[in-house]
Tab-separated table of C-alpha atoms in Angstrom:
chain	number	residue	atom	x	y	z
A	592	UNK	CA	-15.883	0.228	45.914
A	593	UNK	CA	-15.998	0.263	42.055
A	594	UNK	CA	-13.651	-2.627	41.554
A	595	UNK	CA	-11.601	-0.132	39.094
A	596	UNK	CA	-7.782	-0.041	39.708
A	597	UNK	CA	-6.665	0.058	36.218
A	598	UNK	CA	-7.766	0.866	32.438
A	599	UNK	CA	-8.102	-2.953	32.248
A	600	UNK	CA	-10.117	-3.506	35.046
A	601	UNK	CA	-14.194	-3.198	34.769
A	602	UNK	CA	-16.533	-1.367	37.098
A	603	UNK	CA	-17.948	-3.196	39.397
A	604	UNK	CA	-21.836	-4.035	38.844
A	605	UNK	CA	-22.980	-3.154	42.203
A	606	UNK	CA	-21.209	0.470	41.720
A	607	UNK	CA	-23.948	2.390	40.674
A	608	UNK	CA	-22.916	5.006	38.371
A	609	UNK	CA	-24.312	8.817	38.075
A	610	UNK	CA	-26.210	7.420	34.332
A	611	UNK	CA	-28.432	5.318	36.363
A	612	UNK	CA	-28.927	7.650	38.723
A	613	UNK	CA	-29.727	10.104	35.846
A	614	UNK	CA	-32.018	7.912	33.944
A	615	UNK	CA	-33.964	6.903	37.181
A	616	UNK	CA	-34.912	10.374	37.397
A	617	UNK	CA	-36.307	10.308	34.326
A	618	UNK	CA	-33.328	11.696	31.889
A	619	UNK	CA	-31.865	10.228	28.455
A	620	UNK	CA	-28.506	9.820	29.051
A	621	UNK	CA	-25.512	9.215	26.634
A	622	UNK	CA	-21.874	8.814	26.104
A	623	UNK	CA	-19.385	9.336	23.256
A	624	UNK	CA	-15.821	7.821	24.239
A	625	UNK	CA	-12.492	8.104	22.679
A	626	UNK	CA	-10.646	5.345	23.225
A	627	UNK	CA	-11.209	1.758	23.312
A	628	UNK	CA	-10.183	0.723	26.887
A	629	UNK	CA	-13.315	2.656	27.723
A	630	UNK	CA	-16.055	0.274	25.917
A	631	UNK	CA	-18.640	-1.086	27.443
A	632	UNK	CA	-16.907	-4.823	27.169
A	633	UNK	CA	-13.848	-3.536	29.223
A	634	UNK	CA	-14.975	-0.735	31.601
A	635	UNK	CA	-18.417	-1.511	32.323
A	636	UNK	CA	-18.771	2.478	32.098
A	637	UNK	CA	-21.764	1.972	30.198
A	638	UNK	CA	-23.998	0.914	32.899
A	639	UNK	CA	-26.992	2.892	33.051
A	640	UNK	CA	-26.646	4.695	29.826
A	641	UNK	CA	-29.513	4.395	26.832
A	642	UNK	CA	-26.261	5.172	24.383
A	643	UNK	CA	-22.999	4.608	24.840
A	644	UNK	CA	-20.604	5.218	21.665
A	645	UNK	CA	-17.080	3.499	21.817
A	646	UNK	CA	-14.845	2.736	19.114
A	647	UNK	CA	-13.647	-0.362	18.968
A	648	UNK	CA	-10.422	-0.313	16.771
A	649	UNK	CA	-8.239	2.477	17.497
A	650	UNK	CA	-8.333	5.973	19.784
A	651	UNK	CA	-10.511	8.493	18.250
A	652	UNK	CA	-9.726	11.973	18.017
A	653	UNK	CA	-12.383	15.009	18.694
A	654	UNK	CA	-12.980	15.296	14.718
A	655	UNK	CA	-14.199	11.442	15.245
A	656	UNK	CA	-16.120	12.034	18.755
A	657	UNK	CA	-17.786	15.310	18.211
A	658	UNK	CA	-19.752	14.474	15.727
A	659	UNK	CA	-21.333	11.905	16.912
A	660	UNK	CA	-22.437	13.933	19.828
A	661	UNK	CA	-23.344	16.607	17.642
A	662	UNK	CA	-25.390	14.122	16.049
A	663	UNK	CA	-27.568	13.161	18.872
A	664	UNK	CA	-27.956	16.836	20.405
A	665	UNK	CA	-29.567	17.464	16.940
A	666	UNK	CA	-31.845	15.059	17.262
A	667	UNK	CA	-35.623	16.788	18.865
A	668	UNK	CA	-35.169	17.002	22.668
A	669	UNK	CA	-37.977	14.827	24.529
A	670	UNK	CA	-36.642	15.411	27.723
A	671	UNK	CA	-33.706	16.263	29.929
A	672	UNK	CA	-30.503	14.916	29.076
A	673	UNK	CA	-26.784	13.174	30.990
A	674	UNK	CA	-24.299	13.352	28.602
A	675	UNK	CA	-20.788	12.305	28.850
A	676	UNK	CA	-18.260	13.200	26.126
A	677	UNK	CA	-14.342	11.827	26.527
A	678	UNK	CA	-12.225	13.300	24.601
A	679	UNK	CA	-8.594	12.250	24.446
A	680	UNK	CA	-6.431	14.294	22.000
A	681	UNK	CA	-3.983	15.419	24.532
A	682	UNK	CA	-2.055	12.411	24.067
A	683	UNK	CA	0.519	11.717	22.489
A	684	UNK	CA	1.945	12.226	19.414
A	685	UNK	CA	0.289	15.292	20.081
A	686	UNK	CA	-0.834	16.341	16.141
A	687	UNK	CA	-2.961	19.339	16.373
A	688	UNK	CA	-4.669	20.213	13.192
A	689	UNK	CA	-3.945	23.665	11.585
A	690	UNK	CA	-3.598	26.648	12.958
A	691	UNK	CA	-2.737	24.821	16.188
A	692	UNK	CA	0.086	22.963	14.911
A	693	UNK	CA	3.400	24.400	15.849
A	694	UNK	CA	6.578	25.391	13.097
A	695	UNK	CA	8.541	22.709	12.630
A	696	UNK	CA	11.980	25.555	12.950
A	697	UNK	CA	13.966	25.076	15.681
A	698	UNK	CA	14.814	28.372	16.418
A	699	UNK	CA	17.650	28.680	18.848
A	700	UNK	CA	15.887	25.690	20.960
A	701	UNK	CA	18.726	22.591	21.152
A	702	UNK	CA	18.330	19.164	19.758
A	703	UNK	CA	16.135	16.850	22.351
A	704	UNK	CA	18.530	14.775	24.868
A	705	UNK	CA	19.028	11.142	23.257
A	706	UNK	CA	16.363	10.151	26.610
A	707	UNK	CA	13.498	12.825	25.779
A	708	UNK	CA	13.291	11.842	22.034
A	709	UNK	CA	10.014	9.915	21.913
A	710	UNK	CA	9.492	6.755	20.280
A	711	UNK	CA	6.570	8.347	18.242
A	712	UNK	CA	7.906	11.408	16.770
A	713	UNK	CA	11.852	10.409	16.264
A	714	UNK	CA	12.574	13.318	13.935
A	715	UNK	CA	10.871	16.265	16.110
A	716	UNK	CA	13.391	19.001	16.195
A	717	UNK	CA	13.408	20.381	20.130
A	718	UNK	CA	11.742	19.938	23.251
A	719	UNK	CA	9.777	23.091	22.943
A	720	UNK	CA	8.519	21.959	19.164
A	721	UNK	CA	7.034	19.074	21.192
A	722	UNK	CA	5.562	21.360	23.733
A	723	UNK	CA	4.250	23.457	21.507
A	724	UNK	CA	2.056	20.537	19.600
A	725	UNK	CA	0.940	19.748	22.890
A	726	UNK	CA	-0.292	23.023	23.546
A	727	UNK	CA	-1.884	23.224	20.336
A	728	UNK	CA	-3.588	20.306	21.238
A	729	UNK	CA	-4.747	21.673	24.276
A	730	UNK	CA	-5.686	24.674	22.404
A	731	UNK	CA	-7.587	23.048	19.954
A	732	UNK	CA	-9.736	21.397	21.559
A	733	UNK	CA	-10.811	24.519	24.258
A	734	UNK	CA	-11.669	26.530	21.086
A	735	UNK	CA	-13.511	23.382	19.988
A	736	UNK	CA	-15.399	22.912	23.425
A	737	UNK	CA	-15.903	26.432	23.247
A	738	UNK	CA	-18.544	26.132	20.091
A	739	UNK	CA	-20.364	22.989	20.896
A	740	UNK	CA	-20.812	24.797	24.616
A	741	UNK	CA	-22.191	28.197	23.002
A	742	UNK	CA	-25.173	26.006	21.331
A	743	UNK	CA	-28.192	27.888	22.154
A	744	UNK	CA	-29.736	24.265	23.260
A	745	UNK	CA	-26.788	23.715	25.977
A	746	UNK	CA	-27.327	27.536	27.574
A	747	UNK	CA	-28.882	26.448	30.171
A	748	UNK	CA	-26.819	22.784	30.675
A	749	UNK	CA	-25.488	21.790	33.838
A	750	UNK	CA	-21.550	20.959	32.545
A	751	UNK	CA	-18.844	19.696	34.244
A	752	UNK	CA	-15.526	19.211	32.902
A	753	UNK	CA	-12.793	16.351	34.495
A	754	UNK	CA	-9.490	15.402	34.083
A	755	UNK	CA	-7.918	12.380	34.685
A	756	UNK	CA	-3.449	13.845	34.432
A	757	UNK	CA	-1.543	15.874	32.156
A	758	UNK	CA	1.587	15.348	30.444
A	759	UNK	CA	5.340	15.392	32.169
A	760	UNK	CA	7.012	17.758	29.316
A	761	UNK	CA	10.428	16.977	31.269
A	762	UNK	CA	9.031	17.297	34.589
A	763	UNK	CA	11.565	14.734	37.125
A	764	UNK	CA	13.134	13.800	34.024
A	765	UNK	CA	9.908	12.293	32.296
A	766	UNK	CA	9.713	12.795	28.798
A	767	UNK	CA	6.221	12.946	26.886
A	768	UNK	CA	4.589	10.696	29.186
A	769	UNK	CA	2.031	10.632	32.279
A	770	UNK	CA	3.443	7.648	34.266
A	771	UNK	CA	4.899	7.885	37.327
């Protein structure tokens, strides 16, 4: 029905999309994306929103996204609001910022398999150093969500959170990856 199979496919135009249903009822409605597949030229996502923030170059982190929300919430509120904020840190290389990164030392954890070391991060020391940055990652960005959801103006928001996978961290034999 929406003509999406892939991140390279667009939504259909006859797929109406919960921002037009939003703004027909009389709300501003807005997104902030993180990645590039997900602009308006690609996805079509952006049907029926008044803003709709993608970058256009490279992925953007959470310290790129959030303010830009941030931004807007700031801004006086005329009436009620549809907001849509993708985040997509939980990728890899999975690079938390500080005090979410994880200790380079090994420990007593052995060397990755010759198969699990990924292409972006051939020097990481063990499997669990890996795992660790990706829960810092997750990490990081709850405590993030956290603040931005304890704004007095969002108290009484209707939020809903989505995900789309997670990572295999060796799961069936797939290393650092959400395929298959």
């Amino acid at each position: 029905q929406t003509g999406v199979l892939d991140n390279a496919q667009g939504l259909a135009e006859q797929a109406q999309t919960l921002a037009e249903v939003f703004r027909q009822e009389g709300y501003e409605t807005w997104a902030v994306v993180s990645v590039p597949h997900l602009g308006p030229e690609v996805s079509g996502l952006a049907q029926g929103f008044d803003s709709y923030v993608a970058p256009l170059d490279r992925d953007h982190d959470l310290a790129d996204s959030l303010p830009r929300l941030e931004k807007r919430l700031n801004e006086p509120q005329t009436q009620n609001r549809f907001i849509w904020l993708h985040l997509f840190d939980v990728h890899a290389p999975y690079d938390p910022p500080a005090p979410w990164a994880a200790s380079t030392e090994r420990g007593d954890e052995p060397p990755l398999e010759p198969g699990a070391v990924p292409t972006w991060n051939l020097t990481a020391p063990s499997a669990a150093f890996l795992r660790s940055q990706y829960q810092g990652e997750v990490s990081y960005l709850d405590a993030a969500l956290g603040e931005l959801l304890a704004r007095p103006d969002l108290a009484r928001a209707q939020i809903a959170f989505t995900a789309d996978h997670g990572e295999s961290l060796g799961n069936h034999s797939i290393w650092w990856d959400h395929q298959g």
